[in-house]
Amino acid sequence: MQSVVVVLCILVISLTAFSGFTYEPSEQIQRNLNALQMSAEQDYDLSLLPEIRSLREQARAQGNKPLQIKALLLEGSIVQHFGDFEDGLDLHQQALQLAEADNNNLLKANTYLAIAHLDIDLESYELAQRYLDKASLLAEKIDDNTQIKADISLWQSRLNMDKGAYRLALKSSLVPEVSGIRQETLAQLKLTRSWAHLQLGEYMQAKRILDELESSGYSVQNQRMRIISAVQHARVALQSGDFATAIDLAQVGLRDTLGTRFLLFQSQLQWILASAYAQLGDYQQAHRYLKRYAVTEQSLNLQKRNNKLLKLEAQYSLAQQKQALNKLERDNAQQAKQIMAHQQQIENARLSQQRWLLIALLAFTLALVFYWRWQNRRYTKLLESQVAQRTEELAERNKRLQTLSFTDSLTGLNNRHHFFSVIDGTIEVYKHRWKAPEVQQNSDLIFVIIDIDHFKNINDSFGHAAGDIVLQDFAEILKQCTRESDILVRWGGEEFLLVMPDMDRSVAHEVTERIRRQVESYPFVVNDQTINCTCSIGFAPFPFDPTQPDKLSWEHVLELADGGLYLAKESHRNAWVGVHTGDEEVQSPAEHMVQNLRAYLQAGKLKTWSNLSDLI
C-alpha cells in the first residue's frame, strides 16, 4: 500500500513539473527535423543544436522513438563535424539502442551508416567496413530499400576513396538513377565517381561527369561535397592545361573553405594554385601558395596525430563494464531487500506460531542466505572472468590500433607518428652519454633525408598507381641498405627520413653512397616498362657540434639535413650532401646558422661531405 502511495506522489510531482511545457504534434516535429537536416547538410551550424535537442526531448516525452533516433543522429553528425568524436559516438550509440529496442531495420541501418561515417573520419577503416556490411544485411530486409541502398553505396565509395581503392570506388558508386533516390544522393555519388577518375588521372571522364551534373541544374546541398566539386573543377582545368581557369576556380573554392574544418581540401586547392602559377611562370605566386600548402599539410598531420580513436574505444569499453557493475549492484540490493522481507515475516510469525514452526522458518532462512551467498559468489566469479576477458581483448585491440597508427599503409614503413613517439626517448639516451666521463666512439646520431628525383614526372607520365609501385620498391631498397636498429620513416610523399644511431659521423657518407648506387642501378618496373630513378640525400650528425652538444636541437639538425638535400637537388641531383662543423667553433645562434646555411658554408664556418666536387 505504501509503494502505491509513493508512485502516485511521483506522478503528481512529475505532472506538476512539466505542466508548463507544450509539445508539438509528431508531424510538426518531423517537418522541423527535416528542415534542420537540410540546414545541417549546408553548413553544419552549431546554433542548430538547441533546437534539435528541444525536438528530441519532445519526441521522448511523446514516446516517439523514430523521431528521437533521427534527432540523435542529426546532433551526432554536427558535433562529429567539429571534431567532438566522443560525444558523436555517444549520441550514435544512444540512437542504436533505441533502434534495436524499436526493432526498426531502416533506423538501425541509418545508425550503422552514421557510425561508419565516424569511423571513416577516424581512419578506422576496418570498423567502418564492418558497420557498412551490417547496414547492407539490414537493407535486404527492408521492402522499400532504394534510398538506403544508395546511401550505403555512397559511404562504401567514400570508404574506398579514403583507402586509395579508386577502382573499387568507381564500382561502388555506380547506382541506377531511379525515382526512389534523392537528387542529393545521386549528385554526391556522381561527385565521388568523378573524384575517383581524377585520382586515377582520367580527367576527361571526370570532366564529363561534372558537366553532366552541371547541366542537370541541381545544386549540391552538402557543404563537403560542394567543396569537393570546386576542387575537382580546378583539377580538371589544371590537368587539361587551362591554367588560368584552374587558378580562378581554385581561388573561389579556397574562399569557400575559409572558416571550415576541411583542411584536406584547402591543401589540395593550394597545391593546384602553386602548380598552375608555376606552369604560367609566376614563380613568386607559386612559391607563396606552396608555403601555404606546406603549413596546411603540417596542420593536417598534427590533426591526425591527435586522433582520439584509442581514447574513445577504451572509454566505450569501460562504460560497458560500468553498466554491468551497476546492474550487479542493483541485483544485490534487490536480493538483500527480499531477504529482509523474509526475515521480517519470520519475526512476525514467531509471536503466533509454535516453537517448532519458528525453528523450521529459521532453518529455511539460513538455507536461503547460504544459497544467496553461493549464487552471489558464482555470479561474481563469472563477472570477474568476463571483465578479464574484455580487458585482454581491449589490450589486443589497442595494440593493433597502435600498430596501424604508426605504420604507413602504402610502404609498410613507420610514419611520422612513430617517429615523434620515439625520437625524444632516443635523444635523452644520447644526452646521458654526453654526460659520461668518456664519450664512446660511434656515438653520433645521423639524421638523413632522402628524396626521389623527378617523382612528379613519374606520376604524370605513368599514373599514380605506378608512382605507388616506385614508392614501395624504393622502401624495400632502403630496408636492405639499413640496419635493424635504424629508424626508417616515410616522411611524406616521395620523401623518407632515416635516423642512424651509434654511427661515427665520418663514415655516414658510406651508407648514403650505398643507397644512392642501389637506387640508381635498380630497375623499377611499372606498367610492363622498366624505368630508372635516382635520389638526392641530405644528412647531418647529432650532436652537431660535439664541443657544444646542447647548442643545436635535433629539430635544427633535421633542418640542416634538409638544407643538404636542397643543395644536392640544386647542384646535380643523384647526389648526397652532408653538413658538419668546420675547424673553428661557431658562436652564432642555432636559428641563424640554419637559416643562413649557404653563407656559413661559403665562409668556411661549416663544411660538407659530398660525392660532388663542385658543390660550393
Coordinates of C-alpha atoms in Angstrom, one line a residue:
M1 CA 0.0 0.0 0.0
Q2 CA 2.9 2.4 0.9
S3 CA 4.5 1.7 -2.5
V4 CA 1.3 2.6 -4.4
V5 CA 1.2 5.9 -2.5
V6 CA 4.8 6.7 -3.3
V7 CA 4.3 6.0 -7.0
L8 CA 1.2 8.3 -7.1
C9 CA 3.1 11.1 -5.4
I10 CA 5.9 10.8 -8.0
L11 CA 3.4 11.0 -10.8
V12 CA 1.8 14.1 -9.3
I13 CA 5.2 15.8 -8.9
S14 CA 6.2 15.0 -12.5
L15 CA 2.9 16.3 -13.9
T16 CA 3.3 19.5 -11.9
A17 CA 6.9 20.0 -13.0
F18 CA 6.1 19.6 -16.7
S19 CA 2.7 21.3 -16.8
G20 CA 4.4 24.5 -18.2
F21 CA 5.7 22.7 -21.3
T22 CA 3.7 22.4 -24.5
Y23 CA 4.6 19.7 -27.1
E24 CA 4.1 19.9 -30.9
P25 CA 2.4 17.1 -32.8
S26 CA 4.7 14.4 -34.2
E27 CA 4.0 15.5 -37.8
Q28 CA 5.3 19.0 -36.9
I29 CA 8.4 17.6 -35.2
Q30 CA 9.1 15.5 -38.3
R31 CA 8.8 18.6 -40.5
N32 CA 11.1 20.6 -38.2
L33 CA 13.7 17.8 -38.2
N34 CA 13.6 17.6 -42.0
A35 CA 14.2 21.3 -42.2
L36 CA 17.1 21.1 -39.7
Q37 CA 18.6 18.2 -41.6
M38 CA 18.7 20.3 -44.8
S39 CA 20.3 23.2 -42.9
A40 CA 22.9 21.0 -41.3
E41 CA 23.9 19.5 -44.7
Q42 CA 24.6 23.0 -46.0
D43 CA 26.8 24.4 -43.2
Y44 CA 26.8 22.3 -40.0
D45 CA 25.8 25.3 -37.9
L46 CA 26.3 24.8 -34.1
S47 CA 23.4 27.1 -33.4
L48 CA 21.1 24.4 -34.6
L49 CA 21.9 22.2 -31.6
P50 CA 19.5 23.8 -29.1
E51 CA 16.5 23.4 -31.4
I52 CA 17.5 19.8 -32.3
R53 CA 17.7 18.9 -28.6
S54 CA 14.4 20.5 -27.9
L55 CA 12.7 18.4 -30.6
R56 CA 14.4 15.3 -29.3
E57 CA 13.1 16.0 -25.8
Q58 CA 9.5 16.5 -27.2
A59 CA 9.8 13.2 -29.1
R60 CA 11.0 11.4 -26.0
A61 CA 8.1 12.8 -24.0
Q62 CA 5.7 11.6 -26.6
G63 CA 7.4 8.2 -26.7
N64 CA 8.2 8.6 -30.4
K65 CA 11.4 6.5 -30.8
P66 CA 11.9 7.1 -34.6
L67 CA 11.9 10.8 -34.1
Q68 CA 14.3 10.5 -31.1
I69 CA 16.7 8.4 -33.2
K70 CA 16.6 10.9 -36.1
A71 CA 17.3 13.8 -33.7
L72 CA 20.2 11.9 -32.1
L73 CA 21.8 11.1 -35.4
L74 CA 21.5 14.7 -36.6
E75 CA 23.0 16.1 -33.4
G76 CA 25.8 13.5 -33.6
S77 CA 26.7 14.4 -37.2
I78 CA 27.0 18.1 -36.3
V79 CA 29.3 17.6 -33.2
Q80 CA 31.3 15.0 -35.2
H81 CA 31.8 17.6 -37.9
F82 CA 33.5 19.9 -35.4
G83 CA 35.8 17.1 -34.1
D84 CA 33.9 16.1 -31.0
F85 CA 34.1 12.4 -31.8
E86 CA 33.5 11.3 -28.2
D87 CA 30.1 13.0 -28.0
G88 CA 29.3 11.9 -31.5
L89 CA 29.9 8.3 -30.8
D90 CA 27.8 8.5 -27.6
L91 CA 24.9 10.0 -29.5
H92 CA 25.1 7.3 -32.2
Q93 CA 25.2 4.6 -29.6
Q94 CA 22.1 6.0 -27.9
A95 CA 20.3 6.0 -31.3
L96 CA 21.4 2.4 -31.9
Q97 CA 20.0 1.3 -28.6
L98 CA 16.6 2.9 -29.3
A99 CA 16.5 1.5 -32.9
E100 CA 17.2 -2.0 -31.5
A101 CA 14.5 -1.6 -28.9
D102 CA 12.1 -0.4 -31.5
N103 CA 13.1 -3.2 -33.9
N104 CA 13.2 -0.8 -36.8
N105 CA 15.5 -2.1 -39.6
L106 CA 15.6 1.2 -41.5
L107 CA 16.6 3.2 -38.5
K108 CA 19.2 0.6 -37.4
A109 CA 20.7 0.7 -40.9
N110 CA 20.9 4.5 -40.9
T111 CA 22.5 4.4 -37.4
Y112 CA 25.1 1.9 -38.7
L113 CA 25.9 4.3 -41.6
A114 CA 26.3 7.2 -39.1
I115 CA 28.8 5.1 -37.0
A116 CA 30.6 4.1 -40.2
H117 CA 30.9 7.8 -41.1
L118 CA 32.6 8.4 -37.7
D119 CA 35.0 5.5 -38.2
I120 CA 35.9 6.8 -41.6
D121 CA 36.7 10.2 -40.2
L122 CA 38.9 8.4 -37.5
E123 CA 40.6 6.3 -40.3
S124 CA 39.3 3.2 -38.6
Y125 CA 38.5 1.6 -42.0
E126 CA 38.1 -2.0 -40.7
L127 CA 35.4 -1.0 -38.2
A128 CA 33.7 1.3 -40.8
Q129 CA 33.5 -1.7 -43.3
R130 CA 32.0 -3.8 -40.6
Y131 CA 29.2 -1.4 -40.0
L132 CA 28.6 -0.9 -43.7
D133 CA 28.2 -4.7 -44.0
K134 CA 25.7 -4.7 -41.2
A135 CA 23.7 -1.9 -42.9
S136 CA 23.7 -3.9 -46.2
L137 CA 22.3 -7.0 -44.5
L138 CA 19.5 -5.0 -42.9
A139 CA 18.8 -3.2 -46.2
E140 CA 17.9 -6.6 -47.8
K141 CA 15.1 -7.0 -45.1
I142 CA 13.5 -3.6 -45.9
D143 CA 10.7 -3.5 -48.5
D144 CA 11.4 0.0 -49.9
N145 CA 15.2 -0.1 -49.8
T146 CA 16.1 2.0 -52.8
Q147 CA 17.3 5.1 -50.9
I148 CA 19.1 3.2 -48.1
K149 CA 20.9 1.1 -50.6
A150 CA 22.0 4.3 -52.4
D151 CA 23.2 5.7 -49.1
I152 CA 25.2 2.5 -48.4
S153 CA 26.8 2.7 -51.9
L154 CA 27.7 6.4 -51.3
W155 CA 29.5 5.6 -48.0
Q156 CA 31.1 2.5 -49.4
S157 CA 32.6 4.5 -52.3
R158 CA 33.8 7.2 -49.8
L159 CA 35.5 4.5 -47.7
N160 CA 37.2 3.1 -50.8
M161 CA 38.3 6.6 -51.8
D162 CA 39.9 7.2 -48.3
K163 CA 41.6 3.8 -48.6
G164 CA 43.0 4.6 -52.0
A165 CA 41.0 1.9 -53.8
Y166 CA 39.8 4.1 -56.6
R167 CA 38.7 1.4 -59.0
L168 CA 36.6 -0.1 -56.2
A169 CA 35.2 3.4 -55.5
L170 CA 34.2 3.7 -59.2
K171 CA 32.4 0.3 -59.0
S172 CA 30.6 1.0 -55.7
S173 CA 29.4 4.5 -56.8
L174 CA 27.5 3.2 -59.8
V175 CA 23.9 3.2 -58.8
P176 CA 20.9 3.2 -61.2
E177 CA 19.1 6.5 -61.2
V178 CA 15.6 5.5 -60.2
S179 CA 12.8 7.7 -58.8
G180 CA 13.1 6.5 -55.2
I181 CA 16.6 8.1 -54.7
R182 CA 17.1 11.7 -53.5
Q183 CA 18.7 14.0 -56.0
E184 CA 21.2 15.0 -53.3
T185 CA 22.4 11.4 -53.0
L186 CA 22.7 10.9 -56.8
A187 CA 24.7 14.2 -57.1
Q188 CA 27.1 13.1 -54.3
L189 CA 27.6 9.7 -56.0
K190 CA 28.5 11.4 -59.3
L191 CA 30.9 13.7 -57.5
T192 CA 32.5 10.7 -55.8
R193 CA 32.8 8.9 -59.1
S194 CA 34.4 11.9 -60.8
W195 CA 36.8 12.3 -57.8
A196 CA 37.9 8.7 -58.3
H197 CA 38.5 9.3 -62.1
L198 CA 40.7 12.3 -61.2
Q199 CA 42.7 10.3 -58.7
L200 CA 43.4 7.8 -61.5
G201 CA 44.5 10.6 -63.8
E202 CA 41.4 10.2 -66.0
Y203 CA 40.4 13.8 -66.1
M204 CA 38.3 13.6 -69.3
Q205 CA 35.9 11.1 -67.7
A206 CA 35.8 13.3 -64.6
K207 CA 35.0 16.4 -66.7
R208 CA 32.2 14.5 -68.5
I209 CA 30.6 13.6 -65.1
L210 CA 30.9 17.2 -63.8
D211 CA 29.5 18.7 -67.0
E212 CA 26.6 16.2 -66.8
L213 CA 25.9 17.2 -63.2
E214 CA 26.1 20.9 -64.0
S215 CA 23.8 20.6 -67.0
S216 CA 21.2 19.0 -64.7
G217 CA 20.8 22.3 -62.9
Y218 CA 20.9 20.7 -59.5
S219 CA 22.8 22.5 -56.7
V220 CA 24.5 20.2 -54.2
Q221 CA 23.4 20.9 -50.6
N222 CA 26.2 19.1 -48.7
Q223 CA 28.9 21.6 -47.8
R224 CA 31.7 19.0 -48.0
M225 CA 30.6 17.8 -51.4
R226 CA 30.3 21.4 -52.7
I227 CA 34.0 22.0 -51.8
I228 CA 35.0 18.6 -53.4
S229 CA 33.2 19.8 -56.6
A230 CA 35.2 23.0 -56.6
V231 CA 38.4 21.0 -56.1
Q232 CA 37.5 18.7 -59.0
H233 CA 36.7 21.5 -61.4
A234 CA 40.0 23.2 -60.6
R235 CA 41.9 19.9 -61.0
V236 CA 40.2 19.2 -64.4
A237 CA 41.3 22.6 -65.6
L238 CA 44.8 22.0 -64.4
Q239 CA 45.2 18.6 -65.9
S240 CA 43.7 19.8 -69.2
G241 CA 46.3 22.7 -69.4
D242 CA 43.8 25.6 -68.8
F243 CA 46.0 27.0 -66.0
A244 CA 44.2 30.4 -65.8
T245 CA 40.8 28.8 -65.3
A246 CA 42.3 26.4 -62.8
I247 CA 43.6 29.4 -60.8
D248 CA 40.2 31.2 -60.9
L249 CA 38.3 28.1 -59.8
A250 CA 40.8 27.2 -57.1
Q251 CA 40.7 30.7 -55.6
V252 CA 36.9 30.6 -55.5
G253 CA 37.0 27.1 -53.8
L254 CA 39.6 28.3 -51.4
R255 CA 37.4 31.2 -50.2
D256 CA 34.6 28.7 -49.6
T257 CA 36.9 26.6 -47.3
L258 CA 37.7 29.5 -45.0
G259 CA 36.2 29.1 -41.6
T260 CA 35.6 25.3 -42.2
R261 CA 37.4 22.2 -40.9
F262 CA 38.2 20.9 -44.4
L263 CA 42.0 21.3 -44.2
L264 CA 42.5 18.5 -46.7
F265 CA 40.7 20.4 -49.4
Q266 CA 42.4 23.6 -48.5
S267 CA 45.8 21.9 -49.1
Q268 CA 44.6 20.4 -52.4
L269 CA 43.4 23.8 -53.7
Q270 CA 46.7 25.5 -52.5
W271 CA 48.7 22.8 -54.3
I272 CA 46.6 23.4 -57.5
L273 CA 47.3 27.1 -57.3
A274 CA 51.0 26.6 -56.8
S275 CA 51.2 24.1 -59.8
A276 CA 49.1 26.4 -62.0
Y277 CA 51.2 29.5 -61.2
A278 CA 54.4 27.5 -61.8
Q279 CA 53.1 26.4 -65.2
L280 CA 52.4 30.1 -66.1
G281 CA 55.9 31.1 -64.9
D282 CA 54.7 33.2 -62.0
Y283 CA 57.1 31.6 -59.5
Q284 CA 56.6 34.2 -56.8
Q285 CA 52.9 33.3 -56.5
A286 CA 53.7 29.6 -56.9
H287 CA 56.1 29.8 -54.0
R288 CA 53.6 31.7 -51.9
Y289 CA 50.9 29.0 -52.3
L290 CA 53.4 26.2 -51.9
K291 CA 54.4 27.6 -48.5
R292 CA 50.7 27.8 -47.5
Y293 CA 50.3 24.2 -48.7
A294 CA 53.2 23.1 -46.5
V295 CA 51.6 24.9 -43.5
T296 CA 48.2 23.3 -44.1
E297 CA 49.8 19.8 -44.6
Q298 CA 51.6 20.3 -41.2
S299 CA 48.2 21.1 -39.6
L300 CA 46.7 18.0 -41.1
N301 CA 49.5 15.9 -39.7
L302 CA 49.0 17.4 -36.3
Q303 CA 45.3 16.8 -36.5
K304 CA 45.8 13.1 -37.3
R305 CA 48.4 12.9 -34.6
N306 CA 45.8 13.9 -32.0
N307 CA 43.4 11.2 -33.2
K308 CA 41.0 10.2 -30.4
L309 CA 40.2 6.7 -31.5
L310 CA 42.1 4.9 -28.8
K311 CA 40.6 7.0 -26.1
L312 CA 37.0 6.6 -27.5
E313 CA 37.2 2.8 -27.7
A314 CA 38.7 2.5 -24.3
Q315 CA 36.0 4.8 -22.7
Y316 CA 33.3 2.9 -24.5
S317 CA 34.5 -0.5 -23.3
L318 CA 34.9 0.9 -19.7
A319 CA 31.4 2.3 -19.9
Q320 CA 30.1 -1.2 -20.8
Q321 CA 31.9 -2.6 -17.8
K322 CA 30.5 0.1 -15.5
Q323 CA 26.9 -0.7 -16.7
A324 CA 27.5 -4.4 -15.9
L325 CA 28.8 -3.5 -12.4
N326 CA 25.8 -1.2 -11.8
K327 CA 23.4 -4.0 -12.8
L328 CA 25.1 -6.3 -10.3
E329 CA 24.8 -3.8 -7.5
R330 CA 21.1 -3.4 -8.3
D331 CA 20.6 -7.1 -8.3
N332 CA 22.4 -7.4 -5.0
A333 CA 20.3 -4.7 -3.4
Q334 CA 17.1 -6.3 -4.7
Q335 CA 18.1 -9.7 -3.2
A336 CA 19.0 -8.0 0.1
K337 CA 15.5 -6.5 0.2
Q338 CA 14.0 -9.9 -0.4
I339 CA 16.0 -11.4 2.4
M340 CA 15.0 -8.6 4.8
A341 CA 11.3 -9.2 3.9
H342 CA 11.6 -12.9 4.6
Q343 CA 13.3 -12.2 8.0
Q344 CA 10.5 -9.7 8.9
Q345 CA 7.9 -12.4 8.1
I346 CA 9.7 -14.9 10.3
E347 CA 9.8 -12.3 13.1
N348 CA 6.1 -11.6 12.8
A349 CA 5.3 -15.3 12.7
R350 CA 7.3 -16.0 15.9
L351 CA 4.6 -14.4 18.1
S352 CA 1.8 -16.6 16.8
Q353 CA 3.3 -19.9 15.8
Q354 CA 4.7 -22.8 17.8
R355 CA 8.4 -23.2 18.6
W356 CA 8.9 -26.0 16.1
L357 CA 7.5 -23.8 13.3
L358 CA 9.8 -21.0 14.3
I359 CA 12.8 -23.4 14.1
A360 CA 11.7 -24.5 10.7
L361 CA 11.4 -21.0 9.4
L362 CA 14.8 -20.1 10.8
A363 CA 16.4 -23.1 9.1
F364 CA 14.8 -22.1 5.9
T365 CA 16.1 -18.5 6.3
L366 CA 19.6 -19.8 6.9
A367 CA 19.4 -22.1 3.9
L368 CA 18.2 -19.2 1.8
V369 CA 21.1 -17.0 3.0
F370 CA 23.7 -19.7 2.2
Y371 CA 22.1 -20.2 -1.2
W372 CA 22.2 -16.5 -1.9
R373 CA 25.8 -16.2 -0.9
W374 CA 26.7 -19.2 -3.1
Q375 CA 24.8 -17.7 -6.1
N376 CA 26.4 -14.3 -5.4
R377 CA 30.0 -15.8 -5.3
R378 CA 29.3 -17.7 -8.5
Y379 CA 28.0 -14.6 -10.3
T380 CA 30.9 -12.5 -9.0
K381 CA 33.4 -15.0 -10.4
L382 CA 31.6 -15.1 -13.7
L383 CA 31.7 -11.3 -13.9
E384 CA 35.4 -11.2 -13.0
S385 CA 36.1 -13.7 -15.8
Q386 CA 34.2 -11.6 -18.3
V387 CA 35.9 -8.4 -17.2
A388 CA 39.3 -10.1 -17.5
Q389 CA 38.4 -11.4 -21.0
R390 CA 37.2 -7.9 -22.1
T391 CA 40.3 -6.3 -20.7
E392 CA 42.5 -8.7 -22.6
E393 CA 40.5 -8.1 -25.8
L394 CA 40.8 -4.3 -25.3
A395 CA 44.6 -4.5 -24.8
E396 CA 44.9 -6.6 -28.0
R397 CA 42.8 -4.1 -29.9
N398 CA 44.7 -1.2 -28.6
K399 CA 48.0 -2.9 -29.7
R400 CA 46.6 -3.4 -33.2
L401 CA 45.4 0.1 -33.4
Q402 CA 48.7 1.5 -32.3
T403 CA 50.5 -0.6 -34.9
L404 CA 48.1 0.8 -37.6
S405 CA 48.5 4.4 -36.4
F406 CA 52.4 4.0 -36.5
T407 CA 52.6 2.4 -40.0
D408 CA 52.4 3.8 -43.5
S409 CA 49.8 1.8 -45.3
L410 CA 51.5 2.0 -48.7
T411 CA 55.1 1.2 -48.0
G412 CA 54.8 -0.7 -44.7
L413 CA 57.4 1.7 -43.1
N414 CA 56.9 3.6 -39.9
N415 CA 55.2 7.0 -40.3
R416 CA 55.6 10.4 -38.6
H417 CA 53.5 9.3 -35.6
H418 CA 56.0 6.6 -34.8
F419 CA 59.0 9.0 -35.3
F420 CA 57.6 11.6 -32.9
S421 CA 56.8 8.8 -30.3
V422 CA 60.4 7.5 -30.2
I423 CA 62.7 10.5 -31.0
D424 CA 62.5 12.2 -27.6
G425 CA 63.4 9.0 -25.8
T426 CA 66.3 8.4 -28.2
I427 CA 67.6 11.9 -27.7
E428 CA 67.5 11.5 -23.9
V429 CA 69.7 8.4 -24.2
Y430 CA 72.3 10.3 -26.1
K431 CA 72.2 13.2 -23.6
H432 CA 73.1 10.8 -20.8
R433 CA 76.0 9.5 -23.0
W434 CA 77.4 13.1 -23.3
K435 CA 77.4 13.5 -19.6
A436 CA 79.6 10.3 -19.2
P437 CA 83.3 10.9 -18.3
E438 CA 84.4 9.3 -21.6
V439 CA 82.3 9.6 -24.8
Q440 CA 82.4 6.4 -26.7
Q441 CA 83.2 6.1 -30.4
N442 CA 80.4 5.7 -32.9
S443 CA 78.2 7.7 -30.5
D444 CA 76.7 10.0 -33.2
L445 CA 73.0 10.1 -34.3
I446 CA 72.8 10.7 -38.0
F447 CA 69.7 12.3 -39.5
V448 CA 69.3 11.5 -43.2
I449 CA 66.6 12.9 -45.6
I450 CA 66.1 11.0 -48.9
D451 CA 64.0 12.3 -51.8
I452 CA 63.2 10.6 -55.1
D453 CA 64.3 12.8 -58.0
H454 CA 61.6 13.9 -60.5
F455 CA 58.9 11.8 -58.8
K456 CA 56.2 14.1 -60.1
N457 CA 57.2 13.2 -63.7
I458 CA 56.6 9.5 -62.9
N459 CA 53.1 10.2 -61.6
D460 CA 52.3 12.5 -64.6
S461 CA 53.7 10.0 -67.1
F462 CA 52.7 6.7 -65.8
G463 CA 49.9 7.5 -63.3
H464 CA 49.6 7.5 -59.5
A465 CA 49.4 3.7 -59.4
A466 CA 52.9 3.5 -61.0
G467 CA 54.1 6.1 -58.5
D468 CA 52.9 3.8 -55.7
I469 CA 54.9 0.9 -57.1
V470 CA 58.0 3.0 -57.2
L471 CA 57.5 4.1 -53.6
Q472 CA 57.1 0.5 -52.5
D473 CA 60.2 -0.7 -54.3
F474 CA 62.1 2.4 -53.0
A475 CA 61.1 1.5 -49.5
E476 CA 62.4 -2.1 -50.0
I477 CA 65.8 -0.7 -51.2
L478 CA 66.1 1.5 -48.1
K479 CA 65.3 -1.6 -45.8
Q480 CA 68.1 -3.6 -47.5
C481 CA 70.6 -0.7 -47.1
T482 CA 69.9 0.0 -43.4
R483 CA 70.3 -1.8 -40.0
E484 CA 67.6 -3.2 -37.7
S485 CA 68.5 -0.5 -35.1
D486 CA 67.9 2.3 -37.6
I487 CA 64.7 4.4 -37.6
L488 CA 63.3 4.4 -41.2
V489 CA 60.2 6.6 -41.8
R490 CA 58.1 7.6 -44.7
W491 CA 58.3 11.4 -44.1
G492 CA 55.7 12.4 -46.7
G493 CA 55.1 12.0 -50.4
E494 CA 58.3 10.8 -52.0
E495 CA 60.5 11.9 -49.0
F496 CA 61.9 9.5 -46.5
L497 CA 63.7 10.0 -43.1
L498 CA 66.5 7.7 -41.8
V499 CA 67.9 8.1 -38.3
M500 CA 71.0 6.0 -37.7
P501 CA 72.1 5.6 -34.1
D502 CA 75.6 4.6 -32.9
M503 CA 77.4 5.7 -36.1
D504 CA 80.5 7.8 -36.4
R505 CA 79.8 10.9 -38.5
S506 CA 82.9 10.4 -40.6
V507 CA 81.6 7.2 -42.1
A508 CA 77.9 8.1 -42.6
H509 CA 78.5 9.0 -46.2
E510 CA 79.3 5.4 -46.9
V511 CA 75.7 4.5 -46.2
T512 CA 74.3 7.4 -48.3
E513 CA 76.5 6.4 -51.2
R514 CA 75.4 2.8 -50.9
I515 CA 71.7 3.9 -51.0
R516 CA 72.4 6.3 -54.0
R517 CA 74.1 3.5 -56.0
Q518 CA 71.4 0.9 -55.2
V519 CA 68.6 3.3 -56.3
E520 CA 70.5 4.3 -59.5
S521 CA 71.1 0.7 -60.6
Y522 CA 67.7 -0.7 -59.6
P523 CA 65.2 -1.5 -62.5
F524 CA 61.8 -0.1 -61.4
V525 CA 59.1 -2.0 -63.4
V526 CA 55.8 -0.2 -63.9
N527 CA 53.1 -1.0 -66.5
D528 CA 55.4 -3.7 -68.0
Q529 CA 58.0 -1.0 -68.6
T530 CA 61.4 -0.5 -66.9
I531 CA 62.3 3.0 -65.7
N532 CA 65.3 4.3 -63.9
C533 CA 65.2 6.5 -60.8
T534 CA 67.7 8.4 -58.8
C535 CA 67.5 10.1 -55.4
S536 CA 69.0 13.0 -53.6
I537 CA 70.2 12.8 -50.0
G538 CA 71.0 15.3 -47.2
F539 CA 72.3 14.4 -43.8
A540 CA 73.7 15.9 -40.6
P541 CA 75.1 14.4 -37.3
F542 CA 73.6 14.9 -33.8
P543 CA 75.1 16.4 -31.7
F544 CA 76.1 18.8 -34.5
D545 CA 79.0 20.3 -32.6
P546 CA 80.5 17.7 -30.1
T547 CA 82.1 20.6 -28.2
Q548 CA 78.7 22.2 -27.7
P549 CA 76.2 19.2 -27.7
D550 CA 73.3 21.2 -26.3
K551 CA 73.6 24.1 -28.8
L552 CA 71.5 22.6 -31.6
S553 CA 68.3 20.6 -31.0
W554 CA 67.5 17.6 -33.1
E555 CA 65.0 19.8 -35.0
H556 CA 67.8 22.1 -36.0
V557 CA 69.9 19.2 -37.2
L558 CA 67.0 17.9 -39.2
E559 CA 66.7 21.3 -40.9
L560 CA 70.4 21.2 -41.7
A561 CA 70.0 17.8 -43.2
D562 CA 67.1 19.2 -45.3
G563 CA 69.4 22.0 -46.3
G564 CA 71.9 19.4 -47.5
L565 CA 69.1 17.7 -49.5
Y566 CA 68.3 21.1 -51.1
L567 CA 72.0 21.6 -52.1
A568 CA 72.1 18.1 -53.6
K569 CA 69.0 18.8 -55.7
E570 CA 70.1 22.3 -56.7
S571 CA 73.5 21.2 -57.7
H572 CA 73.1 18.0 -59.6
R573 CA 70.5 15.5 -58.1
N574 CA 71.5 11.9 -57.8
A575 CA 73.8 13.1 -55.1
W576 CA 74.3 13.3 -51.4
V577 CA 75.4 16.2 -49.2
G578 CA 76.3 16.0 -45.5
V579 CA 76.6 19.1 -43.4
H580 CA 79.1 19.2 -40.4
T581 CA 81.1 21.7 -38.3
G582 CA 84.2 23.4 -39.5
D583 CA 87.6 23.7 -37.9
E584 CA 86.6 26.7 -35.8
E585 CA 83.9 26.8 -33.1
V586 CA 80.8 28.7 -34.4
Q587 CA 79.4 31.1 -31.8
S588 CA 76.3 32.2 -33.8
P589 CA 72.8 31.2 -32.7
A590 CA 71.4 27.9 -34.0
E591 CA 68.5 29.6 -35.8
H592 CA 70.8 31.9 -37.7
M593 CA 73.1 29.0 -38.7
V594 CA 70.1 27.0 -40.0
Q595 CA 68.6 29.9 -41.9
N596 CA 71.9 31.0 -43.5
L597 CA 73.4 27.7 -44.2
R598 CA 74.9 28.7 -47.6
A599 CA 76.6 31.8 -46.2
Y600 CA 78.2 29.7 -43.4
L601 CA 79.4 27.1 -46.0
Q602 CA 80.9 29.8 -48.2
A603 CA 82.6 31.4 -45.3
G604 CA 84.1 28.1 -44.2
K605 CA 82.4 28.1 -40.8
L606 CA 80.5 24.9 -41.8
K607 CA 81.7 22.2 -44.1
T608 CA 80.1 19.4 -46.2
W609 CA 80.7 15.8 -47.3
S610 CA 79.5 15.1 -50.8
N611 CA 80.0 13.0 -53.9
L612 CA 80.0 16.3 -55.8
S613 CA 83.3 18.1 -56.3
D614 CA 81.9 21.4 -57.3
L615 CA 79.3 21.8 -54.6
I616 CA 80.1 25.2 -53.1

